PDB file of C-alpha atoms in Angstrom:
ATOM      1  CA  MET A   1     -66.983 -55.494   2.410  1.00 37.00           C
ATOM      2  CA  THR A   2     -64.238 -53.401   4.003  1.00 40.00           C
ATOM      3  CA  ARG A   3     -65.412 -50.360   5.909  1.00 37.00           C
ATOM      4  CA  SER A   4     -63.362 -47.336   6.755  1.00 42.00           C
ATOM      5  CA  PRO A   5     -61.973 -47.020  10.317  1.00 45.00           C
ATOM      6  CA  ASP A   6     -64.100 -43.907  10.818  1.00 47.00           C
ATOM      7  CA  THR A   7     -67.240 -45.909  10.053  1.00 48.00           C
ATOM      8  CA  ASP A   8     -66.235 -48.712  12.389  1.00 55.00           C
ATOM      9  CA  PHE A   9     -65.254 -46.265  15.135  1.00 62.00           C
ATOM     10  CA  PRO A  10     -67.252 -43.020  14.839  1.00 64.00           C
ATOM     11  CA  ASP A  11     -65.677 -41.691  18.063  1.00 86.00           C
ATOM     12  CA  ARG A  12     -62.134 -42.307  16.852  1.00 92.00           C
ATOM     13  CA  LYS A  13     -59.567 -40.045  18.513  1.00 96.00           C
ATOM     14  CA  THR A  14     -55.823 -39.560  18.280  1.00 97.00           C
ATOM     15  CA  VAL A  15     -53.707 -40.173  21.383  1.00 98.00           C
ATOM     16  CA  LEU A  16     -50.051 -39.210  21.773  1.00 98.00           C
ATOM     17  CA  ILE A  17     -48.117 -41.158  24.417  1.00 98.00           C
ATOM     18  CA  VAL A  18     -44.829 -39.514  25.374  1.00 98.00           C
ATOM     19  CA  HIS A  19     -42.720 -41.761  27.579  1.00 98.00           C
ATOM     20  CA  ALA A  20     -39.318 -41.702  29.222  1.00 98.00           C
ATOM     21  CA  GLN A  21     -37.919 -44.989  30.534  1.00 96.00           C
ATOM     22  CA  PRO A  22     -35.078 -46.787  28.742  1.00 95.00           C
ATOM     23  CA  GLU A  23     -35.664 -50.222  30.317  1.00 93.00           C
ATOM     24  CA  PRO A  24     -38.042 -52.314  28.167  1.00 94.00           C
ATOM     25  CA  THR A  25     -39.054 -54.583  31.077  1.00 93.00           C
ATOM     26  CA  SER A  26     -39.975 -51.673  33.360  1.00 95.00           C
ATOM     27  CA  LEU A  27     -43.470 -51.054  34.682  1.00 96.00           C
ATOM     28  CA  THR A  28     -43.489 -47.756  32.775  1.00 96.00           C
ATOM     29  CA  ARG A  29     -42.972 -49.556  29.480  1.00 96.00           C
ATOM     30  CA  THR A  30     -45.557 -52.182  30.421  1.00 96.00           C
ATOM     31  CA  LEU A  31     -48.122 -49.428  30.963  1.00 97.00           C
ATOM     32  CA  VAL A  32     -47.189 -47.827  27.636  1.00 98.00           C
ATOM     33  CA  ASP A  33     -47.816 -51.146  25.893  1.00 97.00           C
ATOM     34  CA  VAL A  34     -51.120 -51.629  27.728  1.00 97.00           C
ATOM     35  CA  ALA A  35     -52.228 -48.126  26.747  1.00 98.00           C
ATOM     36  CA  GLY A  36     -51.371 -48.652  23.096  1.00 97.00           C
ATOM     37  CA  GLN A  37     -53.186 -51.977  22.928  1.00 97.00           C
ATOM     38  CA  THR A  38     -56.259 -50.721  24.786  1.00 97.00           C
ATOM     39  CA  LEU A  39     -56.647 -47.506  22.836  1.00 97.00           C
ATOM     40  CA  ARG A  40     -56.136 -49.169  19.451  1.00 97.00           C
ATOM     41  CA  ALA A  41     -58.673 -51.838  20.357  1.00 96.00           C
ATOM     42  CA  ALA A  42     -61.147 -49.023  21.032  1.00 95.00           C
ATOM     43  CA  GLY A  43     -60.529 -47.689  17.521  1.00 95.00           C
ATOM     44  CA  HIS A  44     -58.242 -44.791  18.378  1.00 97.00           C
ATOM     45  CA  GLU A  45     -55.057 -43.836  16.572  1.00 97.00           C
ATOM     46  CA  VAL A  46     -52.016 -44.013  18.856  1.00 98.00           C
ATOM     47  CA  LEU A  47     -48.863 -41.986  18.287  1.00 98.00           C
ATOM     48  CA  GLN A  48     -45.777 -42.451  20.441  1.00 97.00           C
ATOM     49  CA  SER A  49     -42.694 -40.503  21.354  1.00 98.00           C
ATOM     50  CA  ASP A  50     -40.237 -42.927  22.972  1.00 98.00           C
ATOM     51  CA  LEU A  51     -37.754 -40.293  24.032  1.00 98.00           C
ATOM     52  CA  TYR A  52     -34.865 -42.601  24.886  1.00 98.00           C
ATOM     53  CA  ALA A  53     -35.240 -44.635  21.688  1.00 97.00           C
ATOM     54  CA  MET A  54     -35.378 -41.384  19.729  1.00 97.00           C
ATOM     55  CA  GLY A  55     -32.176 -40.135  21.350  1.00 97.00           C
ATOM     56  CA  TRP A  56     -34.062 -36.948  22.123  1.00 98.00           C
ATOM     57  CA  LYS A  57     -31.872 -33.895  22.594  1.00 97.00           C
ATOM     58  CA  ALA A  58     -32.879 -32.824  26.089  1.00 97.00           C
ATOM     59  CA  VAL A  59     -30.736 -29.716  26.471  1.00 97.00           C
ATOM     60  CA  TYR A  60     -32.391 -26.529  25.280  1.00 97.00           C
ATOM     61  CA  ASP A  61     -29.595 -24.293  23.972  1.00 96.00           C
ATOM     62  CA  GLU A  62     -28.413 -22.135  21.096  1.00 96.00           C
ATOM     63  CA  GLN A  63     -28.513 -25.120  18.715  1.00 96.00           C
ATOM     64  CA  ASP A  64     -32.303 -24.833  18.801  1.00 97.00           C
ATOM     65  CA  PHE A  65     -32.066 -21.489  17.013  1.00 97.00           C
ATOM     66  CA  PRO A  66     -30.114 -21.986  13.771  1.00 94.00           C
ATOM     67  CA  VAL A  67     -31.248 -18.576  12.520  1.00 96.00           C
ATOM     68  CA  ARG A  68     -31.078 -16.044  15.321  1.00 96.00           C
ATOM     69  CA  ALA A  69     -33.112 -12.890  15.764  1.00 96.00           C
ATOM     70  CA  ASP A  70     -30.291 -11.499  17.923  1.00 96.00           C
ATOM     71  CA  THR A  71     -26.810 -12.949  17.577  1.00 95.00           C
ATOM     72  CA  GLY A  72     -25.495 -10.763  20.373  1.00 95.00           C
ATOM     73  CA  ARG A  73     -27.581 -12.135  23.264  1.00 96.00           C
ATOM     74  CA  LEU A  74     -29.417 -15.435  23.665  1.00 97.00           C
ATOM     75  CA  ASP A  75     -32.955 -14.593  24.789  1.00 96.00           C
ATOM     76  CA  PHE A  76     -34.819 -17.918  24.812  1.00 96.00           C
ATOM     77  CA  VAL A  77     -38.300 -16.399  24.733  1.00 95.00           C
ATOM     78  CA  ARG A  78     -37.523 -14.119  21.800  1.00 96.00           C
ATOM     79  CA  GLU A  79     -35.607 -16.774  19.870  1.00 96.00           C
ATOM     80  CA  SER A  80     -38.275 -19.413  20.482  1.00 97.00           C
ATOM     81  CA  GLY A  81     -40.938 -17.157  18.992  1.00 95.00           C
ATOM     82  CA  HIS A  82     -38.714 -16.158  16.101  1.00 96.00           C
ATOM     83  CA  ALA A  83     -37.841 -19.768  15.240  1.00 97.00           C
ATOM     84  CA  PHE A  84     -41.468 -20.903  15.427  1.00 96.00           C
ATOM     85  CA  GLU A  85     -42.923 -18.027  13.460  1.00 95.00           C
ATOM     86  CA  GLN A  86     -40.210 -17.980  10.778  1.00 96.00           C
ATOM     87  CA  GLY A  87     -40.020 -21.754  10.324  1.00 96.00           C
ATOM     88  CA  HIS A  88     -36.479 -22.130  11.617  1.00 96.00           C
ATOM     89  CA  GLN A  89     -37.047 -24.770  14.281  1.00 97.00           C
ATOM     90  CA  PRO A  90     -35.016 -27.994  14.259  1.00 97.00           C
ATOM     91  CA  ALA A  91     -36.719 -30.867  12.401  1.00 97.00           C
ATOM     92  CA  ASP A  92     -37.185 -32.964  15.556  1.00 97.00           C
ATOM     93  CA  VAL A  93     -39.106 -30.130  17.231  1.00 98.00           C
ATOM     94  CA  ASP A  94     -41.298 -29.655  14.151  1.00 97.00           C
ATOM     95  CA  ASP A  95     -42.083 -33.368  14.114  1.00 98.00           C
ATOM     96  CA  GLU A  96     -43.115 -33.451  17.775  1.00 98.00           C
ATOM     97  CA  GLN A  97     -45.263 -30.350  17.421  1.00 98.00           C
ATOM     98  CA  ARG A  98     -47.109 -31.960  14.512  1.00 98.00           C
ATOM     99  CA  LYS A  99     -47.841 -35.038  16.633  1.00 98.00           C
ATOM    100  CA  LEU A 100     -48.931 -32.885  19.545  1.00 97.00           C
ATOM    101  CA  LEU A 101     -51.283 -30.787  17.442  1.00 97.00           C
ATOM    102  CA  ALA A 102     -52.797 -33.919  15.893  1.00 97.00           C
ATOM    103  CA  ALA A 103     -53.606 -35.370  19.320  1.00 98.00           C
ATOM    104  CA  ASP A 104     -56.930 -35.226  21.129  1.00 97.00           C
ATOM    105  CA  LEU A 105     -55.238 -36.626  24.258  1.00 98.00           C
ATOM    106  CA  VAL A 106     -51.616 -36.422  25.372  1.00 98.00           C
ATOM    107  CA  ILE A 107     -50.377 -38.916  27.976  1.00 98.00           C
ATOM    108  CA  LEU A 108     -47.077 -38.255  29.722  1.00 98.00           C
ATOM    109  CA  GLN A 109     -45.881 -41.619  31.060  1.00 98.00           C
ATOM    110  CA  PHE A 110     -42.815 -41.602  33.269  1.00 98.00           C
ATOM    111  CA  PRO A 111     -41.234 -42.854  36.496  1.00 98.00           C
ATOM    112  CA  LEU A 112     -41.030 -40.259  39.259  1.00 97.00           C
ATOM    113  CA  TRP A 113     -37.358 -39.340  39.571  1.00 97.00           C
ATOM    114  CA  TRP A 114     -36.487 -36.923  42.378  1.00 96.00           C
ATOM    115  CA  PHE A 115     -40.099 -35.762  42.595  1.00 96.00           C
ATOM    116  CA  GLY A 116     -40.422 -34.849  38.946  1.00 96.00           C
ATOM    117  CA  MET A 117     -40.168 -36.118  35.383  1.00 97.00           C
ATOM    118  CA  PRO A 118     -36.909 -37.475  33.937  1.00 98.00           C
ATOM    119  CA  ALA A 119     -34.664 -34.801  32.453  1.00 98.00           C
ATOM    120  CA  ILE A 120     -35.180 -36.082  28.916  1.00 98.00           C
ATOM    121  CA  MET A 121     -38.924 -35.461  29.198  1.00 98.00           C
ATOM    122  CA  LYS A 122     -38.400 -32.020  30.726  1.00 98.00           C
ATOM    123  CA  GLY A 123     -36.202 -31.306  27.717  1.00 98.00           C
ATOM    124  CA  TRP A 124     -39.011 -32.415  25.414  1.00 98.00           C
ATOM    125  CA  ILE A 125     -41.312 -29.864  27.046  1.00 98.00           C
ATOM    126  CA  ASP A 126     -38.666 -27.127  26.969  1.00 98.00           C
ATOM    127  CA  ARG A 127     -38.050 -27.517  23.259  1.00 98.00           C
ATOM    128  CA  VAL A 128     -41.546 -28.344  21.970  1.00 98.00           C
ATOM    129  CA  TRP A 129     -43.570 -25.762  23.977  1.00 97.00           C
ATOM    130  CA  ALA A 130     -42.578 -22.904  21.673  1.00 97.00           C
ATOM    131  CA  ARG A 131     -43.531 -19.282  22.068  1.00 96.00           C
ATOM    132  CA  GLY A 132     -46.341 -18.531  19.643  1.00 95.00           C
ATOM    133  CA  LEU A 133     -47.604 -22.074  20.042  1.00 95.00           C
ATOM    134  CA  ALA A 134     -47.837 -23.034  23.717  1.00 95.00           C
ATOM    135  CA  TYR A 135     -47.660 -19.487  25.055  1.00 94.00           C
ATOM    136  CA  GLY A 136     -47.603 -15.919  23.785  1.00 91.00           C
ATOM    137  CA  ARG A 137     -49.988 -16.977  21.024  1.00 84.00           C
ATOM    138  CA  ASN A 138     -51.024 -14.370  18.441  1.00 80.00           C
ATOM    139  CA  GLY A 139     -48.923 -11.776  20.217  1.00 82.00           C
ATOM    140  CA  GLN A 140     -51.212 -11.931  23.255  1.00 82.00           C
ATOM    141  CA  GLY A 141     -48.433 -12.384  25.832  1.00 82.00           C
ATOM    142  CA  ASN A 142     -49.866 -13.670  29.118  1.00 87.00           C
ATOM    143  CA  ARG A 143     -53.465 -12.880  28.212  1.00 90.00           C
ATOM    144  CA  LEU A 144     -54.050 -16.406  26.883  1.00 91.00           C
ATOM    145  CA  ARG A 145     -52.912 -18.871  29.526  1.00 95.00           C
ATOM    146  CA  TYR A 146     -54.287 -21.134  32.256  1.00 94.00           C
ATOM    147  CA  GLY A 147     -57.195 -22.571  30.344  1.00 92.00           C
ATOM    148  CA  GLU A 148     -56.553 -20.806  27.040  1.00 91.00           C
ATOM    149  CA  GLY A 149     -53.695 -21.075  24.609  1.00 91.00           C
ATOM    150  CA  GLY A 150     -52.312 -23.012  21.704  1.00 92.00           C
ATOM    151  CA  PHE A 151     -53.194 -26.433  23.114  1.00 96.00           C
ATOM    152  CA  GLU A 152     -56.790 -25.617  24.004  1.00 95.00           C
ATOM    153  CA  GLY A 153     -59.262 -28.337  23.058  1.00 95.00           C
ATOM    154  CA  ARG A 154     -56.877 -31.164  23.919  1.00 96.00           C
ATOM    155  CA  ARG A 155     -56.903 -33.437  26.925  1.00 97.00           C
ATOM    156  CA  ALA A 156     -53.785 -34.344  28.871  1.00 98.00           C
ATOM    157  CA  MET A 157     -52.922 -36.827  31.576  1.00 98.00           C
ATOM    158  CA  VAL A 158     -49.884 -37.658  33.675  1.00 98.00           C
ATOM    159  CA  SER A 159     -49.398 -41.383  34.267  1.00 98.00           C
ATOM    160  CA  VAL A 160     -46.620 -41.900  36.780  1.00 98.00           C
ATOM    161  CA  THR A 161     -44.950 -44.784  38.569  1.00 97.00           C
ATOM    162  CA  THR A 162     -43.209 -44.377  41.915  1.00 97.00           C
ATOM    163  CA  GLY A 163     -40.756 -46.560  43.778  1.00 95.00           C
ATOM    164  CA  GLY A 164     -42.216 -45.742  47.175  1.00 94.00           C
ATOM    165  CA  PRO A 165     -45.460 -47.129  48.550  1.00 95.00           C
ATOM    166  CA  ALA A 166     -48.790 -45.324  48.271  1.00 95.00           C
ATOM    167  CA  ALA A 167     -48.607 -44.309  51.938  1.00 96.00           C
ATOM    168  CA  ASP A 168     -45.608 -42.072  51.166  1.00 96.00           C
ATOM    169  CA  TYR A 169     -47.779 -40.052  48.766  1.00 96.00           C
ATOM    170  CA  ALA A 170     -50.960 -39.944  50.844  1.00 93.00           C
ATOM    171  CA  PRO A 171     -52.383 -36.626  52.121  1.00 93.00           C
ATOM    172  CA  ARG A 172     -50.120 -36.886  55.194  1.00 94.00           C
ATOM    173  CA  GLY A 173     -47.426 -39.024  53.583  1.00 96.00           C
ATOM    174  CA  ILE A 174     -43.776 -38.194  54.111  1.00 96.00           C
ATOM    175  CA  ASN A 175     -43.152 -37.413  50.420  1.00 96.00           C
ATOM    176  CA  GLY A 176     -46.217 -35.205  50.111  1.00 95.00           C
ATOM    177  CA  PRO A 177     -49.459 -35.811  48.195  1.00 96.00           C
ATOM    178  CA  ILE A 178     -48.814 -36.925  44.635  1.00 96.00           C
ATOM    179  CA  ASP A 179     -51.184 -34.303  43.186  1.00 95.00           C
ATOM    180  CA  GLN A 180     -49.280 -31.524  44.931  1.00 95.00           C
ATOM    181  CA  LEU A 181     -45.894 -32.886  43.881  1.00 96.00           C
ATOM    182  CA  LEU A 182     -47.048 -32.919  40.261  1.00 97.00           C
ATOM    183  CA  PHE A 183     -48.928 -29.596  40.346  1.00 97.00           C
ATOM    184  CA  PRO A 184     -46.132 -27.796  38.444  1.00 97.00           C
ATOM    185  CA  ILE A 185     -46.660 -30.306  35.622  1.00 98.00           C
ATOM    186  CA  THR A 186     -50.436 -30.671  35.624  1.00 98.00           C
ATOM    187  CA  HIS A 187     -51.263 -27.017  36.256  1.00 98.00           C
ATOM    188  CA  GLY A 188     -48.120 -25.301  35.028  1.00 97.00           C
ATOM    189  CA  THR A 189     -47.030 -27.350  32.017  1.00 97.00           C
ATOM    190  CA  LEU A 190     -50.359 -28.729  30.772  1.00 98.00           C
ATOM    191  CA  PHE A 191     -53.155 -26.396  31.911  1.00 98.00           C
ATOM    192  CA  TYR A 192     -51.090 -23.239  31.287  1.00 96.00           C
ATOM    193  CA  PRO A 193     -51.217 -23.660  27.477  1.00 96.00           C
ATOM    194  CA  GLY A 194     -54.905 -24.580  27.555  1.00 96.00           C
ATOM    195  CA  MET A 195     -55.139 -28.350  27.912  1.00 97.00           C
ATOM    196  CA  SER A 196     -57.953 -29.938  29.905  1.00 97.00           C
ATOM    197  CA  VAL A 197     -56.070 -32.007  32.475  1.00 98.00           C
ATOM    198  CA  LEU A 198     -57.373 -35.329  33.752  1.00 98.00           C
ATOM    199  CA  LYS A 199     -56.688 -36.693  37.212  1.00 98.00           C
ATOM    200  CA  THR A 200     -53.193 -38.143  37.531  1.00 98.00           C
ATOM    201  CA  HIS A 201     -52.882 -41.910  37.243  1.00 98.00           C
ATOM    202  CA  ALA A 202     -50.319 -43.168  39.757  1.00 97.00           C
ATOM    203  CA  VAL A 203     -48.985 -46.666  40.387  1.00 97.00           C
ATOM    204  CA  HIS A 204     -46.899 -46.945  43.544  1.00 97.00           C
ATOM    205  CA  GLY A 205     -44.287 -49.393  44.780  1.00 94.00           C
ATOM    206  CA  ALA A 206     -43.101 -50.182  41.266  1.00 93.00           C
ATOM    207  CA  GLY A 207     -39.826 -51.761  42.346  1.00 83.00           C
ATOM    208  CA  ARG A 208     -41.423 -54.312  44.643  1.00 88.00           C
ATOM    209  CA  MET A 209     -44.391 -55.521  42.649  1.00 92.00           C
ATOM    210  CA  THR A 210     -45.185 -59.189  42.165  1.00 93.00           C
ATOM    211  CA  PRO A 211     -46.314 -60.406  38.724  1.00 94.00           C
ATOM    212  CA  GLU A 212     -49.849 -60.508  40.104  1.00 95.00           C
ATOM    213  CA  ALA A 213     -49.589 -56.894  41.243  1.00 95.00           C
ATOM    214  CA  VAL A 214     -48.274 -55.841  37.833  1.00 96.00           C
ATOM    215  CA  GLU A 215     -51.234 -57.525  36.141  1.00 96.00           C
ATOM    216  CA  ALA A 216     -53.626 -55.810  38.562  1.00 96.00           C
ATOM    217  CA  ALA A 217     -52.045 -52.442  37.754  1.00 97.00           C
ATOM    218  CA  ALA A 218     -52.325 -53.172  34.041  1.00 97.00           C
ATOM    219  CA  ALA A 219     -55.983 -54.134  34.421  1.00 97.00           C
ATOM    220  CA  ALA A 220     -56.751 -50.921  36.314  1.00 97.00           C
ATOM    221  CA  TRP A 221     -55.029 -48.888  33.587  1.00 98.00           C
ATOM    222  CA  ARG A 222     -57.028 -50.668  30.876  1.00 97.00           C
ATOM    223  CA  ALA A 223     -60.268 -50.010  32.715  1.00 97.00           C
ATOM    224  CA  ARG A 224     -59.527 -46.322  33.031  1.00 97.00           C
ATOM    225  CA  LEU A 225     -58.477 -45.851  29.415  1.00 97.00           C
ATOM    226  CA  VAL A 226     -61.699 -47.347  28.103  1.00 95.00           C
ATOM    227  CA  HIS A 227     -63.568 -44.296  29.430  1.00 94.00           C
ATOM    228  CA  VAL A 228     -60.787 -41.715  29.240  1.00 96.00           C
ATOM    229  CA  PHE A 229     -62.715 -39.453  26.838  1.00 96.00           C
ATOM    230  CA  ASP A 230     -65.729 -39.428  29.133  1.00 94.00           C
ATOM    231  CA  GLU A 231     -63.885 -38.233  32.241  1.00 96.00           C
ATOM    232  CA  ALA A 232     -64.396 -34.761  33.649  1.00 96.00           C
ATOM    233  CA  PRO A 233     -61.098 -32.856  33.857  1.00 97.00           C
ATOM    234  CA  VAL A 234     -59.622 -31.394  37.016  1.00 97.00           C
ATOM    235  CA  ALA A 235     -61.453 -28.129  37.751  1.00 97.00           C
ATOM    236  CA  PHE A 236     -58.459 -25.812  37.597  1.00 97.00           C
ATOM    237  CA  ARG A 237     -59.570 -22.193  37.695  1.00 97.00           C
ATOM    238  CA  ALA A 238     -59.203 -20.419  34.356  1.00 96.00           C
ATOM    239  CA  GLN A 239     -57.275 -17.170  34.315  1.00 95.00           C
ATOM    240  CA  ASN A 240     -59.949 -15.399  32.266  1.00 94.00           C
ATOM    241  CA  GLY A 241     -63.005 -16.889  33.933  1.00 91.00           C
ATOM    242  CA  GLY A 242     -63.386 -14.089  36.463  1.00 94.00           C
ATOM    243  CA  ASP A 243     -61.583 -15.605  39.451  1.00 95.00           C
ATOM    244  CA  TYR A 244     -58.415 -13.587  38.773  1.00 95.00           C
ATOM    245  CA  PRO A 245     -59.600 -10.010  38.139  1.00 95.00           C
ATOM    246  CA  ASP A 246     -56.098  -8.712  37.457  1.00 94.00           C
ATOM    247  CA  GLY A 247     -54.873 -11.899  35.791  1.00 93.00           C
ATOM    248  CA  HIS A 248     -52.506 -12.594  38.674  1.00 94.00           C
ATOM    249  CA  GLU A 249     -54.207 -13.146  42.031  1.00 95.00           C
ATOM    250  CA  LEU A 250     -57.485 -14.680  43.082  1.00 95.00           C
ATOM    251  CA  ALA A 251     -60.237 -12.275  44.049  1.00 95.00           C
ATOM    252  CA  ASP A 252     -60.759 -11.967  47.797  1.00 94.00           C
ATOM    253  CA  GLU A 253     -64.177 -13.612  47.614  1.00 95.00           C
ATOM    254  CA  VAL A 254     -62.865 -16.673  45.717  1.00 95.00           C
ATOM    255  CA  ALA A 255     -61.853 -19.619  47.927  1.00 93.00           C
ATOM    256  CA  PRO A 256     -61.618 -17.436  51.062  1.00 93.00           C
ATOM    257  CA  GLY A 257     -59.203 -18.802  53.626  1.00 91.00           C
ATOM    258  CA  LEU A 258     -57.482 -21.094  51.133  1.00 92.00           C
ATOM    259  CA  THR A 259     -53.929 -20.568  49.930  1.00 93.00           C
ATOM    260  CA  GLY A 260     -51.495 -22.598  47.914  1.00 93.00           C
ATOM    261  CA  PHE A 261     -52.378 -25.170  45.281  1.00 94.00           C
ATOM    262  CA  ALA A 262     -55.817 -25.984  46.661  1.00 93.00           C
ATOM    263  CA  ALA A 263     -57.060 -22.440  46.062  1.00 95.00           C
ATOM    264  CA  HIS A 264     -56.607 -22.821  42.319  1.00 96.00           C
ATOM    265  CA  ILE A 265     -58.958 -25.771  41.988  1.00 96.00           C
ATOM    266  CA  ALA A 266     -62.694 -25.097  42.079  1.00 94.00           C
ATOM    267  CA  ALA A 267     -64.742 -27.193  44.484  1.00 78.00           C
TER     268      ALA A 267
END
C-alpha cells in the first residue's frame, strides 16, 4: 500500500537552497548536492535557486518596475512597494517570492568573495526583498523589523566556503571573525525581515582541500542538516522586545559596556 509523503514524514518541511557558484565541481556545488540529498532523505521538500544556471538578472534598476508610480523620478522604495502591491513585479521576482514564502528554511550557499556574497546573490536579495513583503509590511514602516516582518516564522542559514584557512577567520584572525564579517547578512538581510537565523556554517580552505577533506566537510554538513530544525537560532535582540525603547538604540541597562555587533546578541 502506498502512503502519502506526509504520513511517512510527519515533520516534513520545505527548504529553499539559493546558491551562487557557476563551477559544477566546486565545493559550494558539492555542499548543495549534499544538502539536497540529506534533506530529501529526511522527508523534506527541497527547492533550489541556482542563480547562475537561471541567468538571474542581478542589477536592480528601472526594468524591475514596468508600471511606475512616478515616471519622473526613480524612487526604489516607493516603486518596489507599488510593484509588489499592484502585481506589477517581473515574473522571475514573483517566482522567487513564491518559493521563499513556501519555505520553512532558507539556506544561502555561496563562496566568500571579497568578504561578502557574490554579486548575483546580492542582486537576488535586492530584487526579491520587496517593500510590503520583506519590509514596510502593512504600511508599518520600520515598526516591524529585526525579529518581525514578512518572513517571520521561517528559519535561515548562511553556508559559506572560504579560500583562506580557518585561522584567518578566528577571533583574532587577520580577516576578522567570520560571524562579524557576515553580520550584515545574518542580522541585516535575514533577521531584519523576521527570519530566525541559525549559526553560520563555514568551510575554510576550499581551494586546498584533499578529497579526504572534502568528504569530511560533506559528512559534517550532513550531520548538521539532520538536526537543522532542532537547532536554537542566534539570539539576536528583537527591536520590539524592549531592548530598544525608541526602536533605534539599546537601552543603557542592556549589555552595558558592549558596543558594536556583540551588543545586539543576547547572552
